[in-house]
mmCIF file of C-alpha atoms in Angstrom:
data_model
loop_
_atom_site.group_PDB
_atom_site.id
_atom_site.type_symbol
_atom_site.label_atom_id
_atom_site.label_comp_id
_atom_site.label_asym_id
_atom_site.label_seq_id
_atom_site.Cartn_x
_atom_site.Cartn_y
_atom_site.Cartn_z
ATOM 1 C CA MET A 1 -8.957 -15.427 8.872
ATOM 2 C CA ALA A 2 -6.944 -13.358 6.407
ATOM 3 C CA ILE A 3 -3.910 -12.874 8.694
ATOM 4 C CA ALA A 4 -3.588 -15.761 11.192
ATOM 5 C CA ASN A 5 -1.119 -18.422 9.993
ATOM 6 C CA LYS A 6 -0.749 -16.684 6.580
ATOM 7 C CA ASN A 7 2.396 -15.615 4.746
ATOM 8 C CA ILE A 8 2.394 -11.861 4.061
ATOM 9 C CA ILE A 9 4.756 -9.619 2.065
ATOM 10 C CA PHE A 10 4.582 -5.963 3.078
ATOM 11 C CA VAL A 11 6.314 -3.475 0.760
ATOM 12 C CA ALA A 12 7.294 -0.377 2.821
ATOM 13 C CA GLY A 13 6.244 -2.030 6.054
ATOM 14 C CA LEU A 14 8.602 0.173 8.097
ATOM 15 C CA GLY A 15 7.126 3.575 7.083
ATOM 16 C CA GLY A 16 4.829 5.748 9.187
ATOM 17 C CA ILE A 17 1.462 4.013 8.606
ATOM 18 C CA GLY A 18 3.384 0.928 7.458
ATOM 19 C CA PHE A 19 5.216 0.308 10.722
ATOM 20 C CA ASP A 20 2.134 0.687 12.913
ATOM 21 C CA THR A 21 0.283 -1.659 10.552
ATOM 22 C CA SER A 22 3.143 -4.187 10.708
ATOM 23 C CA ARG A 23 2.792 -4.126 14.467
ATOM 24 C CA GLU A 24 -0.965 -4.739 14.287
ATOM 25 C CA ILE A 25 -0.461 -7.540 11.711
ATOM 26 C CA VAL A 26 2.162 -9.278 13.920
ATOM 27 C CA LYS A 27 -0.292 -9.178 16.858
ATOM 28 C CA SER A 28 -2.828 -11.022 14.692
ATOM 29 C CA GLY A 29 -0.444 -13.966 14.298
ATOM 30 C CA PRO A 30 0.603 -14.534 10.670
ATOM 31 C CA LYS A 31 3.028 -17.380 10.023
ATOM 32 C CA ASN A 32 5.489 -15.127 8.183
ATOM 33 C CA LEU A 33 5.703 -11.369 7.730
ATOM 34 C CA VAL A 34 8.272 -10.461 5.056
ATOM 35 C CA ILE A 35 9.040 -6.771 4.987
ATOM 36 C CA LEU A 36 10.539 -5.203 1.836
ATOM 37 C CA ASP A 37 11.803 -1.693 2.336
ATOM 38 C CA ARG A 38 14.417 0.658 0.987
ATOM 39 C CA ILE A 39 16.248 1.267 4.265
ATOM 40 C CA GLU A 40 17.045 -1.448 6.757
ATOM 41 C CA ASN A 41 15.945 -0.755 10.337
ATOM 42 C CA PRO A 42 17.191 -3.561 12.618
ATOM 43 C CA ALA A 43 15.613 -2.008 15.733
ATOM 44 C CA ALA A 44 12.179 -1.955 14.097
ATOM 45 C CA ILE A 45 12.531 -5.556 12.918
ATOM 46 C CA ALA A 46 13.638 -6.608 16.431
ATOM 47 C CA GLU A 47 10.605 -4.857 17.909
ATOM 48 C CA LEU A 48 8.258 -6.717 15.598
ATOM 49 C CA LYS A 49 9.918 -10.039 16.437
ATOM 50 C CA ALA A 50 9.576 -9.367 20.167
ATOM 51 C CA LEU A 51 5.890 -8.449 19.819
ATOM 52 C CA ASN A 52 4.986 -12.002 18.857
ATOM 53 C CA PRO A 53 7.823 -14.556 18.911
ATOM 54 C CA LYS A 54 5.648 -17.127 17.099
ATOM 55 C CA VAL A 55 5.716 -14.991 13.950
ATOM 56 C CA THR A 56 8.759 -15.183 11.672
ATOM 57 C CA VAL A 57 9.620 -11.627 10.627
ATOM 58 C CA THR A 58 12.204 -11.207 7.865
ATOM 59 C CA PHE A 59 13.517 -8.200 5.954
ATOM 60 C CA TYR A 60 14.839 -7.777 2.443
ATOM 61 C CA PRO A 61 16.087 -4.454 0.997
ATOM 62 C CA TYR A 62 13.857 -3.375 -1.908
ATOM 63 C CA ASP A 63 13.477 -0.267 -4.029
ATOM 64 C CA VAL A 64 10.121 -0.274 -5.851
ATOM 65 C CA THR A 65 11.603 1.669 -8.752
ATOM 66 C CA VAL A 66 13.643 -1.320 -9.966
ATOM 67 C CA SER A 67 12.539 -3.322 -13.030
ATOM 68 C CA VAL A 68 9.903 -6.052 -13.036
ATOM 69 C CA ALA A 69 12.719 -8.567 -13.734
ATOM 70 C CA GLU A 70 14.631 -7.446 -10.613
ATOM 71 C CA THR A 71 11.487 -7.669 -8.487
ATOM 72 C CA THR A 72 10.674 -11.105 -9.884
ATOM 73 C CA LYS A 73 14.157 -12.298 -8.873
ATOM 74 C CA LEU A 74 13.626 -11.100 -5.284
ATOM 75 C CA LEU A 75 10.146 -12.645 -5.114
ATOM 76 C CA LYS A 76 11.565 -15.963 -6.398
ATOM 77 C CA THR A 77 13.941 -15.977 -3.373
ATOM 78 C CA ILE A 78 10.975 -15.387 -1.053
ATOM 79 C CA PHE A 79 8.682 -17.954 -2.706
ATOM 80 C CA ASP A 80 11.497 -20.546 -2.736
ATOM 81 C CA LYS A 81 11.810 -20.078 0.998
ATOM 82 C CA LEU A 82 8.117 -19.838 1.991
ATOM 83 C CA LYS A 83 6.591 -21.933 -0.835
ATOM 84 C CA THR A 84 3.365 -19.882 -0.658
ATOM 85 C CA VAL A 85 2.470 -16.221 -0.144
ATOM 86 C CA ASP A 86 -1.120 -15.301 0.728
ATOM 87 C CA LEU A 87 -1.119 -11.501 0.769
ATOM 88 C CA LEU A 88 0.946 -8.734 -0.841
ATOM 89 C CA ILE A 89 0.631 -5.231 0.580
ATOM 90 C CA ASN A 90 1.984 -2.471 -1.674
ATOM 91 C CA GLY A 91 2.689 0.449 0.614
ATOM 92 C CA ALA A 92 5.492 2.516 -0.890
ATOM 93 C CA GLY A 93 4.763 6.231 -1.220
ATOM 94 C CA ILE A 94 6.374 9.652 -1.268
ATOM 95 C CA LEU A 95 4.827 13.109 -0.988
ATOM 96 C CA ASP A 96 6.967 15.740 -2.698
ATOM 97 C CA ASP A 97 5.640 17.485 -5.795
ATOM 98 C CA TYR A 98 9.113 18.851 -6.607
ATOM 99 C CA GLN A 99 10.086 15.242 -7.485
ATOM 100 C CA ILE A 100 7.691 14.589 -10.366
ATOM 101 C CA GLU A 101 9.282 11.507 -11.951
ATOM 102 C CA ARG A 102 10.089 9.876 -8.617
ATOM 103 C CA THR A 103 6.572 10.495 -7.268
ATOM 104 C CA ILE A 104 5.081 8.651 -10.271
ATOM 105 C CA ALA A 105 7.778 5.949 -10.120
ATOM 106 C CA VAL A 106 7.244 5.164 -6.434
ATOM 107 C CA ASN A 107 3.522 5.804 -5.984
ATOM 108 C CA PHE A 108 2.226 4.330 -9.217
ATOM 109 C CA THR A 109 4.786 2.492 -11.365
ATOM 110 C CA GLY A 110 6.261 0.703 -8.314
ATOM 111 C CA THR A 111 2.820 -0.666 -7.378
ATOM 112 C CA VAL A 112 2.163 -1.799 -10.969
ATOM 113 C CA ASN A 113 5.613 -3.418 -11.328
ATOM 114 C CA THR A 114 5.520 -5.262 -7.978
ATOM 115 C CA THR A 115 2.043 -6.546 -8.784
ATOM 116 C CA THR A 116 3.101 -7.589 -12.270
ATOM 117 C CA ALA A 117 6.079 -9.482 -10.833
ATOM 118 C CA ILE A 118 4.042 -11.437 -8.295
ATOM 119 C CA MET A 119 1.633 -12.534 -11.026
ATOM 120 C CA SER A 120 4.349 -14.930 -12.271
ATOM 121 C CA PHE A 121 3.818 -16.910 -9.052
ATOM 122 C CA TRP A 122 0.081 -16.372 -8.475
ATOM 123 C CA ASP A 123 -1.702 -16.231 -11.854
ATOM 124 C CA LYS A 124 -4.036 -19.229 -12.101
ATOM 125 C CA ARG A 125 -3.553 -19.278 -15.923
ATOM 126 C CA LYS A 126 0.055 -20.324 -15.204
ATOM 127 C CA GLY A 127 -1.044 -22.904 -12.663
ATOM 128 C CA GLY A 128 -0.675 -20.477 -9.743
ATOM 129 C CA PRO A 129 -2.808 -20.617 -6.611
ATOM 130 C CA GLY A 130 -4.054 -16.999 -6.753
ATOM 131 C CA GLY A 131 -3.495 -14.503 -3.988
ATOM 132 C CA VAL A 132 -4.659 -11.209 -2.428
ATOM 133 C CA ILE A 133 -3.288 -7.717 -3.048
ATOM 134 C CA ALA A 134 -3.889 -4.732 -0.761
ATOM 135 C CA ASN A 135 -2.734 -1.486 -2.370
ATOM 136 C CA ILE A 136 -2.257 1.591 -0.197
ATOM 137 C CA CYS A 137 -3.687 4.431 -2.254
ATOM 138 C CA SER A 138 -5.132 7.625 -0.736
ATOM 139 C CA VAL A 139 -8.303 9.690 -0.314
ATOM 140 C CA THR A 140 -6.571 12.046 -2.736
ATOM 141 C CA GLY A 141 -7.446 9.436 -5.347
ATOM 142 C CA PHE A 142 -11.109 10.397 -4.779
ATOM 143 C CA ASN A 143 -10.573 14.172 -4.672
ATOM 144 C CA ALA A 144 -7.164 15.772 -5.108
ATOM 145 C CA ILE A 145 -5.274 17.992 -2.741
ATOM 146 C CA TYR A 146 -4.971 20.295 -5.745
ATOM 147 C CA GLN A 147 -1.805 21.958 -4.455
ATOM 148 C CA VAL A 148 -0.049 18.595 -4.887
ATOM 149 C CA PRO A 149 -1.524 17.512 -8.236
ATOM 150 C CA VAL A 150 1.319 15.067 -9.053
ATOM 151 C CA TYR A 151 0.960 13.142 -5.788
ATOM 152 C CA SER A 152 -2.848 13.174 -6.039
ATOM 153 C CA ALA A 153 -2.802 11.966 -9.639
ATOM 154 C CA SER A 154 -0.325 9.181 -8.791
ATOM 155 C CA LYS A 155 -2.668 7.933 -6.081
ATOM 156 C CA ALA A 156 -5.696 8.191 -8.375
ATOM 157 C CA ALA A 157 -3.786 6.081 -10.886
ATOM 158 C CA ALA A 158 -2.953 3.461 -8.244
ATOM 159 C CA LEU A 159 -6.629 3.355 -7.206
ATOM 160 C CA SER A 160 -7.775 2.888 -10.818
ATOM 161 C CA PHE A 161 -5.212 0.104 -11.289
ATOM 162 C CA THR A 162 -6.456 -1.632 -8.129
ATOM 163 C CA ASN A 163 -10.071 -1.426 -9.239
ATOM 164 C CA SER A 164 -9.093 -3.086 -12.511
ATOM 165 C CA LEU A 165 -7.161 -5.845 -10.721
ATOM 166 C CA ALA A 166 -10.302 -6.674 -8.744
ATOM 167 C CA ARG A 167 -12.344 -6.979 -11.969
ATOM 168 C CA LEU A 168 -9.669 -9.279 -13.374
ATOM 169 C CA ALA A 169 -9.874 -11.710 -10.446
ATOM 170 C CA PRO A 170 -12.023 -14.298 -12.343
ATOM 171 C CA ILE A 171 -9.248 -14.509 -14.976
ATOM 172 C CA THR A 172 -6.143 -14.363 -12.773
ATOM 173 C CA GLY A 173 -7.341 -15.764 -9.461
ATOM 174 C CA VAL A 174 -5.850 -12.720 -7.745
ATOM 175 C CA THR A 175 -8.183 -10.498 -5.743
ATOM 176 C CA ALA A 176 -7.467 -6.885 -4.825
ATOM 177 C CA TYR A 177 -8.738 -3.979 -2.761
ATOM 178 C CA SER A 178 -7.511 -0.464 -1.971
ATOM 179 C CA ILE A 179 -6.663 1.129 1.364
ATOM 180 C CA ASN A 180 -7.238 4.902 1.159
ATOM 181 C CA PRO A 181 -6.020 6.762 4.249
ATOM 182 C CA GLY A 182 -7.115 10.316 4.983
ATOM 183 C CA ILE A 183 -4.620 12.818 6.450
ATOM 184 C CA THR A 184 -2.663 10.831 9.011
ATOM 185 C CA LYS A 185 -0.137 12.293 11.418
ATOM 186 C CA THR A 186 3.154 10.938 10.082
ATOM 187 C CA THR A 187 6.480 12.506 9.030
ATOM 188 C CA LEU A 188 5.116 12.383 5.446
ATOM 189 C CA VAL A 189 2.697 15.273 6.097
ATOM 190 C CA HIS A 190 4.686 17.433 8.520
ATOM 191 C CA LYS A 191 6.431 19.232 5.682
ATOM 192 C CA PHE A 192 6.202 18.674 1.972
ATOM 193 C CA ASN A 193 6.541 20.595 -1.288
ATOM 194 C CA SER A 194 3.644 21.757 -3.435
ATOM 195 C CA TRP A 195 3.913 21.671 -7.219
ATOM 196 C CA LEU A 196 5.818 24.733 -8.477
ATOM 197 C CA ASP A 197 5.471 26.190 -4.966
ATOM 198 C CA VAL A 198 1.810 27.092 -5.586
ATOM 199 C CA GLU A 199 1.193 26.847 -1.827
ATOM 200 C CA PRO A 200 4.310 26.883 0.402
ATOM 201 C CA ARG A 201 2.148 26.377 3.502
ATOM 202 C CA VAL A 202 0.218 23.338 2.201
ATOM 203 C CA ALA A 203 1.327 21.012 5.029
ATOM 204 C CA GLU A 204 0.559 23.594 7.693
ATOM 205 C CA LEU A 205 -2.876 24.319 6.228
ATOM 206 C CA LEU A 206 -3.789 20.627 6.056
ATOM 207 C CA LEU A 207 -2.836 20.050 9.674
ATOM 208 C CA GLU A 208 -5.155 22.839 10.819
ATOM 209 C CA HIS A 209 -7.986 20.369 10.126
ATOM 210 C CA PRO A 210 -8.835 17.152 11.982
ATOM 211 C CA THR A 211 -6.464 14.232 11.293
ATOM 212 C CA GLN A 212 -5.971 10.687 12.559
ATOM 213 C CA THR A 213 -3.083 8.898 14.200
ATOM 214 C CA SER A 214 -1.099 6.246 12.348
ATOM 215 C CA LEU A 215 -2.251 3.752 15.017
ATOM 216 C CA GLN A 216 -5.935 4.489 14.292
ATOM 217 C CA CYS A 217 -5.201 4.037 10.606
ATOM 218 C CA ALA A 218 -3.289 0.794 11.232
ATOM 219 C CA GLN A 219 -6.068 -0.726 13.345
ATOM 220 C CA ASN A 220 -8.592 -0.035 10.572
ATOM 221 C CA PHE A 221 -6.151 -1.327 7.971
ATOM 222 C CA VAL A 222 -6.103 -4.694 9.772
ATOM 223 C CA LYS A 223 -9.930 -4.732 9.870
ATOM 224 C CA ALA A 224 -9.951 -4.159 6.089
ATOM 225 C CA ILE A 225 -7.452 -7.046 5.617
ATOM 226 C CA GLU A 226 -9.644 -9.315 7.745
ATOM 227 C CA ALA A 227 -12.736 -8.308 5.690
ATOM 228 C CA ASN A 228 -10.825 -9.556 2.610
ATOM 229 C CA GLN A 229 -13.325 -8.103 0.148
ATOM 230 C CA ASN A 230 -12.371 -8.149 -3.537
ATOM 231 C CA GLY A 231 -12.885 -4.756 -5.159
ATOM 232 C CA ALA A 232 -13.456 -2.919 -1.842
ATOM 233 C CA ILE A 233 -12.450 0.758 -1.814
ATOM 234 C CA TRP A 234 -11.761 1.378 1.828
ATOM 235 C CA LYS A 235 -11.650 4.922 3.233
ATOM 236 C CA LEU A 236 -9.637 5.120 6.462
ATOM 237 C CA ASP A 237 -10.249 8.635 7.725
ATOM 238 C CA LEU A 238 -10.548 10.302 11.122
ATOM 239 C CA GLY A 239 -10.267 6.959 12.908
ATOM 240 C CA SER A 240 -13.105 5.275 10.981
ATOM 241 C CA LEU A 241 -13.280 2.591 8.286
ATOM 242 C CA GLU A 242 -15.828 2.975 5.475
ATOM 243 C CA ALA A 243 -16.386 1.087 2.205
ATOM 244 C CA ILE A 244 -16.835 3.616 -0.616
ATOM 245 C CA GLU A 245 -19.353 3.162 -3.400
ATOM 246 C CA TRP A 246 -17.649 4.123 -6.657
ATOM 247 C CA THR A 247 -19.862 6.209 -8.957
ATOM 248 C CA LYS A 248 -19.836 4.889 -12.488
ATOM 249 C CA HIS A 249 -19.976 7.612 -15.180
ATOM 250 C CA TRP A 250 -18.929 5.399 -18.111
ATOM 251 C CA ASP A 251 -18.726 1.722 -18.915
ATOM 252 C CA SER A 252 -16.690 -0.060 -21.630
ATOM 253 C CA HIS A 253 -19.404 -2.778 -21.829
ATOM 254 C CA ILE A 254 -16.758 -5.502 -22.334
#
């Protein structure tokens, strides 16, 4: 069991897909769910606590754009309290191609920095116990929504990073897999800006095609967590869960 009686940190666990996933995780009975998010939402935390009183749900304010040193400090507080953490979910994301630097900072650099920080506690080369990382990437990491090239590229970068983490597991003791949702009905996709206004109606056009609910996505997310498969590239689209086979076009041979 990858959730029951485990200690889980969920970065951005109060967002659209994030909050529904937090609900599903709490139902599965972890020991602790620690939510790190930019904006505190006491009502949401209270709801999670009420869903399963046996689970300890705690919240810490966290902006993924802070330095690795800042993140390490926050993680030290959490590790001092819990002693062990089994799973880190990196879920922060924004969709706004007007905000180029922030998109890259949140969607890619934030994932890299949070992962780098937790390695201080998990890396088996430092005597750590290892751990599991689930990175929320996107189907746009497979094929871009070309009208939002900055967002799509940031998610492709996060996916590439995650694939490398999985290959490094024999060295670090830390396994990793990616969660790649398709278009999911959340506030994120209701209205957003295309790069240089190349398509002002991009959100509207996307929503003319079949989508999934955040609950469908969350339920499949939990299935992927339970599968706990190092290197898996999970596609969560239209209410289904599918492991993607990555096509190799080049190999470093090292």
